[in-house]
mmCIF file of C-alpha atoms in Angstrom:
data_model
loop_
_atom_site.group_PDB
_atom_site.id
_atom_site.type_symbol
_atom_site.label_atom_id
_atom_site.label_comp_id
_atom_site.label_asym_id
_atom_site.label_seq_id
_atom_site.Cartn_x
_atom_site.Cartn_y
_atom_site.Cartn_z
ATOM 1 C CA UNK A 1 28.928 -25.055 40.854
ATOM 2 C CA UNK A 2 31.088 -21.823 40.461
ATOM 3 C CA UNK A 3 31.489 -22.917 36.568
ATOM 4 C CA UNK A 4 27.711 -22.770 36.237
ATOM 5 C CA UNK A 5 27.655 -19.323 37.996
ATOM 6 C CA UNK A 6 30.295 -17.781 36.524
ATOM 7 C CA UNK A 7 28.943 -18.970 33.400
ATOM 8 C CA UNK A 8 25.241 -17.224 34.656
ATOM 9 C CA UNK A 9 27.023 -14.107 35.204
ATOM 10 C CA UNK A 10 28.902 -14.186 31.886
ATOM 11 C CA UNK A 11 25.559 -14.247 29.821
ATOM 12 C CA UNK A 12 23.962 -11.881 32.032
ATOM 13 C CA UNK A 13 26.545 -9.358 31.344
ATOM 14 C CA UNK A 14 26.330 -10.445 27.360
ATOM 15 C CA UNK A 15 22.515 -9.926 27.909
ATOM 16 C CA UNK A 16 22.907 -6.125 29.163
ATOM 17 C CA UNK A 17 25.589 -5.224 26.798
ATOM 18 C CA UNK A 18 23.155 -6.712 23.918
ATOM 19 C CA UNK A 19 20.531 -4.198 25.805
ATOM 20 C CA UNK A 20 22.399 -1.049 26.442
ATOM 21 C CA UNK A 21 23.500 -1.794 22.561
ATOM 22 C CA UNK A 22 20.241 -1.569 21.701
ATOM 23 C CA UNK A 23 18.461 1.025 23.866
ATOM 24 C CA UNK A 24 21.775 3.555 22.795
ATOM 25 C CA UNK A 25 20.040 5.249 19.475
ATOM 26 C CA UNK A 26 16.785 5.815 21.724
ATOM 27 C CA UNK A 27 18.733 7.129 24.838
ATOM 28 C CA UNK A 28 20.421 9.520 22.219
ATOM 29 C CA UNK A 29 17.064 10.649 20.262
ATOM 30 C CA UNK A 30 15.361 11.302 23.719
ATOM 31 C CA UNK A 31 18.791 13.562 24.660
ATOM 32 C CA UNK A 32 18.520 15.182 21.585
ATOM 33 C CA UNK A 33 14.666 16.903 21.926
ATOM 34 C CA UNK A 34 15.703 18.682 24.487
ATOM 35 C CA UNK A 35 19.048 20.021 23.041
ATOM 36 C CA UNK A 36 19.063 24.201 22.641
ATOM 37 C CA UNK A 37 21.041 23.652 19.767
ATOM 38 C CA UNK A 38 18.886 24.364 16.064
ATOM 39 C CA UNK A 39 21.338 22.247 14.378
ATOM 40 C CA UNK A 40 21.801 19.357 16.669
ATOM 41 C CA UNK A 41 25.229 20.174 18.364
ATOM 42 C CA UNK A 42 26.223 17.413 20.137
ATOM 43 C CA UNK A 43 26.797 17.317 22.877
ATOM 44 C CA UNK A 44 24.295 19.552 23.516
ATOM 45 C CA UNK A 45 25.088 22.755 25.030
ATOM 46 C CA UNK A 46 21.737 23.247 26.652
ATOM 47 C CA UNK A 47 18.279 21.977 27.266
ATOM 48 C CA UNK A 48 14.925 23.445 26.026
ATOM 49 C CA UNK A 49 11.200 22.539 25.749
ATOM 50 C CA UNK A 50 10.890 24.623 22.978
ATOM 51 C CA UNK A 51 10.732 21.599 20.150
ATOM 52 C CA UNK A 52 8.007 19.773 21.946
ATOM 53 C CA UNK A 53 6.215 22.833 21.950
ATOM 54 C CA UNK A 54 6.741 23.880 17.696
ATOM 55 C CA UNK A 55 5.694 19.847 17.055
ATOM 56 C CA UNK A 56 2.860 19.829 18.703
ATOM 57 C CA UNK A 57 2.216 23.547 17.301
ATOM 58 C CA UNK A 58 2.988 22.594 13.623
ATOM 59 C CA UNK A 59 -0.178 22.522 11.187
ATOM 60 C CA UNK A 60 1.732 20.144 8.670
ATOM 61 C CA UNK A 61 2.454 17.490 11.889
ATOM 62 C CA UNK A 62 -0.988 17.609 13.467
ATOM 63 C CA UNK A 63 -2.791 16.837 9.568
ATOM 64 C CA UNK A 64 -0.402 14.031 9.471
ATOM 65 C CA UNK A 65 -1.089 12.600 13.198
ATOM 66 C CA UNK A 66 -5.312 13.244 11.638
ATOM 67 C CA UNK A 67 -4.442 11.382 8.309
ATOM 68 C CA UNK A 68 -2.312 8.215 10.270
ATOM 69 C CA UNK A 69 -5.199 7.732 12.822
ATOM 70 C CA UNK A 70 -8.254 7.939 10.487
ATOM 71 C CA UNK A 71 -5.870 5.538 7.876
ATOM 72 C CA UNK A 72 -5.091 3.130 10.265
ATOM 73 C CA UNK A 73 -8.526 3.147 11.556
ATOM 74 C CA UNK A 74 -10.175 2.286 8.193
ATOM 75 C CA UNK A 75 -7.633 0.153 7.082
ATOM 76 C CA UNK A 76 -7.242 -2.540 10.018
ATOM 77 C CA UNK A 77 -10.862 -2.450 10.397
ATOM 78 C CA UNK A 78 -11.241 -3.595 6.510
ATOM 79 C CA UNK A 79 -7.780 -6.227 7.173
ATOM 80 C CA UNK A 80 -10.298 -7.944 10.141
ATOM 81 C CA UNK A 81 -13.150 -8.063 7.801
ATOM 82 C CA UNK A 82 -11.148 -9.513 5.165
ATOM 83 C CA UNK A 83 -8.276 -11.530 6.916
ATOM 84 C CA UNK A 84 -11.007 -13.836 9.741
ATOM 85 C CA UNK A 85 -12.665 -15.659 6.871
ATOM 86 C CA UNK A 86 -9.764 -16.540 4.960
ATOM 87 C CA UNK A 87 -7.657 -17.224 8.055
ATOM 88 C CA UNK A 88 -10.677 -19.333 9.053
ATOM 89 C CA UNK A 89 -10.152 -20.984 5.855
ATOM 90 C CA UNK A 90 -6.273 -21.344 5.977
ATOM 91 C CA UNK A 91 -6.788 -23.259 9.267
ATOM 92 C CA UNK A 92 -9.742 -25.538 8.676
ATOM 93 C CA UNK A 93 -9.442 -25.835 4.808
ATOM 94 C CA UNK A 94 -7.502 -28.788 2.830
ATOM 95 C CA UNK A 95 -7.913 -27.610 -0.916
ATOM 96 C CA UNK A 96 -5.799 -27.735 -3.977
ATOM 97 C CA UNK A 97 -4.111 -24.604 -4.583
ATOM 98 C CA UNK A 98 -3.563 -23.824 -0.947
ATOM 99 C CA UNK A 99 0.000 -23.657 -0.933
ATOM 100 C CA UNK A 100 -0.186 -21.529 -4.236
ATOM 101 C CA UNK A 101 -2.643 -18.754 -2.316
ATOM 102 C CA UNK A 102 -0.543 -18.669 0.963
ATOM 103 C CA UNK A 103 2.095 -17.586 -1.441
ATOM 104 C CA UNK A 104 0.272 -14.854 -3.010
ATOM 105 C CA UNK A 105 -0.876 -13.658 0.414
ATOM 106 C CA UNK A 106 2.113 -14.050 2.527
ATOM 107 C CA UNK A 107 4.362 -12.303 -0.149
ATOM 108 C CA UNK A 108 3.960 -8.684 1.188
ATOM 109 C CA UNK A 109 6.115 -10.201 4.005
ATOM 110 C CA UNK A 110 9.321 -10.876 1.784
ATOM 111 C CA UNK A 111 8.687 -8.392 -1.231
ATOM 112 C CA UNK A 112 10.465 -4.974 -0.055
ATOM 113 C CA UNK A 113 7.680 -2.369 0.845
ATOM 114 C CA UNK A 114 9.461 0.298 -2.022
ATOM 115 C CA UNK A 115 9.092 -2.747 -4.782
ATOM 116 C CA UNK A 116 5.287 -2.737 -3.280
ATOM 117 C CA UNK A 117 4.817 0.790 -3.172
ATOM 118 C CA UNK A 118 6.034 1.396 -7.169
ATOM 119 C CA UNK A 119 4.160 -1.557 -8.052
ATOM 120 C CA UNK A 120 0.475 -0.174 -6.300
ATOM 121 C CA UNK A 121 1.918 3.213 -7.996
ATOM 122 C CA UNK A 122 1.835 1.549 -11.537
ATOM 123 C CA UNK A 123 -1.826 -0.283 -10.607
ATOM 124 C CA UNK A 124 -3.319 2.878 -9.592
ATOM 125 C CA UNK A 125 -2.550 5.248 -12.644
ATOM 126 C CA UNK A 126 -3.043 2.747 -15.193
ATOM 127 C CA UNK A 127 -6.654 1.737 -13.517
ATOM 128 C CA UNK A 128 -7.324 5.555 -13.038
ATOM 129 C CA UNK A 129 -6.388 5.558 -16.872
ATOM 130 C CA UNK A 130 -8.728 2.646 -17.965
ATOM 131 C CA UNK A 131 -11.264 3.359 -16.028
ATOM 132 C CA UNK A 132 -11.508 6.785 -15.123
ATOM 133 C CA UNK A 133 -11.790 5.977 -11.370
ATOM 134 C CA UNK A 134 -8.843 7.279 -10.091
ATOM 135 C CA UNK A 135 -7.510 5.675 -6.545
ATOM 136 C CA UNK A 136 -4.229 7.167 -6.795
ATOM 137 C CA UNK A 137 -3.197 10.086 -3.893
ATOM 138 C CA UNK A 138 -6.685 9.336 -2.757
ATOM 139 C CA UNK A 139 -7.146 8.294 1.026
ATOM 140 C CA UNK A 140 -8.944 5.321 0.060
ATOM 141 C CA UNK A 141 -5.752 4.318 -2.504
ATOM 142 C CA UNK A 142 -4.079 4.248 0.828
ATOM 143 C CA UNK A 143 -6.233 2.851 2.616
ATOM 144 C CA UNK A 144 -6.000 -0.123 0.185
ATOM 145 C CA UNK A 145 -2.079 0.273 -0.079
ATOM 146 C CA UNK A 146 -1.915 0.039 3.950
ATOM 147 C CA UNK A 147 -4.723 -3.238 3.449
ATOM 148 C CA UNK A 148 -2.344 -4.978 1.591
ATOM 149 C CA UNK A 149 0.685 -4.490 3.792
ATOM 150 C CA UNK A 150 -1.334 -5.543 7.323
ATOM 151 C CA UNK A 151 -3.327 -7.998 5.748
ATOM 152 C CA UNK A 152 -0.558 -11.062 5.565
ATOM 153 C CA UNK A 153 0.189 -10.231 9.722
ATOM 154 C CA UNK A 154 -3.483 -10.243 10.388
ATOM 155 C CA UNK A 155 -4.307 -13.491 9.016
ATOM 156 C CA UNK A 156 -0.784 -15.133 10.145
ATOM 157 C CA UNK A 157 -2.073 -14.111 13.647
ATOM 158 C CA UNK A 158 -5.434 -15.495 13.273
ATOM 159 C CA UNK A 159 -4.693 -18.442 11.535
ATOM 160 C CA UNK A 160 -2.456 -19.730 14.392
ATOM 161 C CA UNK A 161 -5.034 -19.066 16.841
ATOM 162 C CA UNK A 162 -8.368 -20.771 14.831
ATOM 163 C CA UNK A 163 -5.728 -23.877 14.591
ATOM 164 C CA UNK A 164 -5.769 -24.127 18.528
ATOM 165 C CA UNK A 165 -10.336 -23.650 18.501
ATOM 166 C CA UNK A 166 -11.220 -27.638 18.573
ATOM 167 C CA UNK A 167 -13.544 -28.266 15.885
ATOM 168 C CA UNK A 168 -15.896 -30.646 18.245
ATOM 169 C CA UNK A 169 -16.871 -26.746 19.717
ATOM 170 C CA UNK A 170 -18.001 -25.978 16.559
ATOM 171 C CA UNK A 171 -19.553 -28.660 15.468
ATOM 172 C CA UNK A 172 -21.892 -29.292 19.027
ATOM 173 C CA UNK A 173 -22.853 -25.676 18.287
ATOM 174 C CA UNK A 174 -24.047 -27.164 14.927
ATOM 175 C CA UNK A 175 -25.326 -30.286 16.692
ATOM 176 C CA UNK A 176 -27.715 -27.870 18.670
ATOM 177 C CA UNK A 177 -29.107 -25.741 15.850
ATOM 178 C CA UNK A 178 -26.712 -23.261 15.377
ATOM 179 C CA UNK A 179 -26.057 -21.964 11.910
ATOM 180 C CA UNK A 180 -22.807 -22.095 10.312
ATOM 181 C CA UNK A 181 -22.290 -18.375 10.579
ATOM 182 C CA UNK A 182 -23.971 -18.565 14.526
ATOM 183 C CA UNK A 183 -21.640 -21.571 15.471
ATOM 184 C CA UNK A 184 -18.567 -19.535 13.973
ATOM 185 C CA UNK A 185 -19.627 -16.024 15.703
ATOM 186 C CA UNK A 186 -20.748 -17.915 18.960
ATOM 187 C CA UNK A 187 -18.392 -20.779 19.311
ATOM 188 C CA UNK A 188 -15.191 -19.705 17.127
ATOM 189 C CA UNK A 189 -14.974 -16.072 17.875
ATOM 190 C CA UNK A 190 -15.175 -15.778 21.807
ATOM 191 C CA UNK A 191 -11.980 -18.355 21.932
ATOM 192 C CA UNK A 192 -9.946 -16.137 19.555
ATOM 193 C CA UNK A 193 -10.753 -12.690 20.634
ATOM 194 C CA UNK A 194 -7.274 -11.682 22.677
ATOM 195 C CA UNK A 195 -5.807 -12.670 19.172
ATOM 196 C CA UNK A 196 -8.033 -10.085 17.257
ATOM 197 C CA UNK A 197 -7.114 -7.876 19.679
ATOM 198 C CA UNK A 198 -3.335 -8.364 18.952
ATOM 199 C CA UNK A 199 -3.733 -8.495 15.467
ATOM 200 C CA UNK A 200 -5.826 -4.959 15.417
ATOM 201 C CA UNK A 201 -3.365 -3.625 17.289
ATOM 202 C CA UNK A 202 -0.288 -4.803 15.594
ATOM 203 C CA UNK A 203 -2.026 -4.036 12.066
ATOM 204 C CA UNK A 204 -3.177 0.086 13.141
ATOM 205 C CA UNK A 205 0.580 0.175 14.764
ATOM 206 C CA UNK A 206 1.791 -0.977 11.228
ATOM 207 C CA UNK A 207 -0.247 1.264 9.404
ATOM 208 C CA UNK A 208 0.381 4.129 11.617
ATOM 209 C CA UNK A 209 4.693 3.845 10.898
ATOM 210 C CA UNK A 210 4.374 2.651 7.299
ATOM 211 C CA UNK A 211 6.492 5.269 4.590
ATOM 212 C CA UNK A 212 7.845 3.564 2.265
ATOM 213 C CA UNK A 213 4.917 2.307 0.429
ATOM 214 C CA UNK A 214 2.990 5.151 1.408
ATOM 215 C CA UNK A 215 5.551 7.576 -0.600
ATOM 216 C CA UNK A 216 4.146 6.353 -3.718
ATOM 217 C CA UNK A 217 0.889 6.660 -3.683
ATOM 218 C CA UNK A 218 -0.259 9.776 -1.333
ATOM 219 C CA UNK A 219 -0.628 13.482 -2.178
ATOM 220 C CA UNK A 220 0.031 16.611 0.588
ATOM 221 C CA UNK A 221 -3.584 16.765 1.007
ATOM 222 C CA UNK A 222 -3.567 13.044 2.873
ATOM 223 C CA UNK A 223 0.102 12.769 4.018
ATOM 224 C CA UNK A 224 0.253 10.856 7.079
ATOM 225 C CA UNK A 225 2.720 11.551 9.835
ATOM 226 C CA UNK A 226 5.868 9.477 9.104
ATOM 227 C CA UNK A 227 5.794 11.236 5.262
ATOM 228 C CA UNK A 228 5.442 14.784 6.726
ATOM 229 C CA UNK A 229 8.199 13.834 9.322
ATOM 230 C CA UNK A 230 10.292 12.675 5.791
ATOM 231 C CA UNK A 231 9.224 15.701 4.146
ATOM 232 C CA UNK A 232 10.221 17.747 7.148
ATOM 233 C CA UNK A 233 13.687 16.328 7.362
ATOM 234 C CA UNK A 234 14.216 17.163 3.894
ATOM 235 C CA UNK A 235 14.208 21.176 4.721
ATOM 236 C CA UNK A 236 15.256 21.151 8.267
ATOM 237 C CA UNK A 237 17.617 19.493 10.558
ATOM 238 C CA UNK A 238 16.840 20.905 13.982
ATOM 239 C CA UNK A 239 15.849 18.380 16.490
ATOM 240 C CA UNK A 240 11.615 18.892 16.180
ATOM 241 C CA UNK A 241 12.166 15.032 14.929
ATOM 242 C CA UNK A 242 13.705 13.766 17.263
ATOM 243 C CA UNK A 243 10.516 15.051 20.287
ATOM 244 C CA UNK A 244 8.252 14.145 17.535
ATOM 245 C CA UNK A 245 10.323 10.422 17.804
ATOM 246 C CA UNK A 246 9.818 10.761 21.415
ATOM 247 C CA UNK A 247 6.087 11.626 21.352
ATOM 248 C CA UNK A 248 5.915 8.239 19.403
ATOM 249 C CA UNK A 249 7.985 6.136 21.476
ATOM 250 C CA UNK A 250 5.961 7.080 24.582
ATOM 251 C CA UNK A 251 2.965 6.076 23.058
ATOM 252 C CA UNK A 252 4.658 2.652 21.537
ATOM 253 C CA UNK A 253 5.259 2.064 25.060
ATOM 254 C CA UNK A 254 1.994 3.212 26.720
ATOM 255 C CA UNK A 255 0.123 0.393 23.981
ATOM 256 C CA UNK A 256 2.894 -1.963 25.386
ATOM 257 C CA UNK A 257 1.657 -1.636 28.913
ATOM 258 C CA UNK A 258 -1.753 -1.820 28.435
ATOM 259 C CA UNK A 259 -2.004 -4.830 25.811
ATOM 260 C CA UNK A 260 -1.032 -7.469 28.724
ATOM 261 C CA UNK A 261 -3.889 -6.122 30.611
ATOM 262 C CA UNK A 262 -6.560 -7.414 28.155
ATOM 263 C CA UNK A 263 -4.579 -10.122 25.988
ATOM 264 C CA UNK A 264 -3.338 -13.799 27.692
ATOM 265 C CA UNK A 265 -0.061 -14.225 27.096
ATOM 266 C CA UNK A 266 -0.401 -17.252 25.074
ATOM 267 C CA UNK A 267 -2.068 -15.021 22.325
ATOM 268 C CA UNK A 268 1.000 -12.424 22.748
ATOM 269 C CA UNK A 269 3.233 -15.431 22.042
ATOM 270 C CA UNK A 270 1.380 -16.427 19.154
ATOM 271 C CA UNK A 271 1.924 -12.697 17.658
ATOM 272 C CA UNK A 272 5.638 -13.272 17.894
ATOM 273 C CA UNK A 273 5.513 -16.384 16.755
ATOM 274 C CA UNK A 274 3.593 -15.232 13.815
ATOM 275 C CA UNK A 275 5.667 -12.636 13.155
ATOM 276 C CA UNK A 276 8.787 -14.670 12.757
ATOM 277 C CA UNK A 277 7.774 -17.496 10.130
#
């Protein structure tokens, strides 16, 4: 009895240590926006508002936050009008070549996001070339770059959770004199809307912090936040970054608190799941 508690204890401890490991770098960037210091003295000799105020004063910074939202907007509502039918079709579907087109879709998920970036960089100026349609530093050559990044999480989501719908609902919709497209929007879609949800979500999230990729293939014009906050870093080090970081993490955590309020948990499961093959 005192082994197993003592052996409780041990992996609680483990389990906070692992936390406060963790948690450090945040507890040190939310320190930092309110240091005095312009050159990020640590520790810091005195507190201010003052960064909070220039970030949320900054022209470049409030573009950027315009750019990310519209962006992620466009591009997640495109990634659910692309990714439900096909990962309607990964779930129900038995045909040769499947294995071939999961790879081609999934592969976003191992290929590094700078490889992805160059290569959309490439495919943009050579079609602008041959074609005279240019997509390149164009929001919607971003909002096709960002597609192709959210796209392989959207349907990864959705595809686990049209593998739990029982077909018998679908076909007794069909039975009744449904449609194929009725019994899908009236029998499929209701049972897997807390997963759209999540997948919207985690897709505009995904859009909204993606840089790497985005580096490539944008212009000043349409930078989106995380490039001007790259850009910014590049001239200054004074810590408007770090309450810009802040600003973000607040919000991370405000969408954190109100997903369980409209998503089951077994759907939030599935998105982890997901995420992890």
């Amino acid at each position: 009895m005192q082994e197993s508690i003592l052996k409780r204890w041990s992996l609680n401890i483990l389990l906070a240590l692992v936390l406060a490991f963790m948690l450090a770098p945040i507890l040190i960037v939310f320190v930092n926006s309110f240091n005095s210091s312009a050159f990020n003295a640590w520790p810091p000799q005195g507190f201010t508002l003052d960064w909070y105020r220039k970030v949320l004063a900054n022209p470049a910074f409030q573009r950027g936050t315009i750019n990310s939202l519209l962006i992620g907007t466009v591009s997640t509502a495109i990634v659910l009008v692309l990714g439900t039918p096909l990962a309607y079709g990964l779930a129900r579907l038995n045909i040769p070549g499947l294995a071939a087109l999961k790879s081609v879709l999934f592969a976003p998920l191992v290929v590094p996001r700078v490889a992805i970036g160059f290569a959309l960089f490439v495919l943009f100026v050579t079609f602008g070339m041959l074609t005279g349609i240019r997509p390149y530093g164009t929001f919607w050559g971003v909002v096709l770059a960002h597609s192709v990044l959210m796209l392989p999480f959207v349907v990864a989501i959705l595809a686990a959770s049209f593998g739990e719908v029982d077909p018998i609902v679908e076909e007794a919709a069909r039975d009744l004199g449904a449609t194929p497209l009725q019994a899908f929007r009236l029998a499929v879609l209701p049972q897997v809307k807390g997963a759209l949800l999540v997948s919207s979500i985690f897709a505009f999230i995904t859009s909204f912090d993606e840089v790497e990729t985005t580096l490539f293939v944008v212009r000043p014009a349409i930078n989106t936040l995380p490039v001007e906050m790259y850009n910014y870093l590049e001239q200054y080090q004074d810590p408007s970054i770090a309450a810009l970081s802040v600003l973000l993490i607040a919000f991370t955590f405000l969408v954190v608190l109100v997903i369980p309020f409209f998503v089951k948990g077994g759907d939030l499961f599935r998105m982890f799941a997901s995420g992890r093959k």
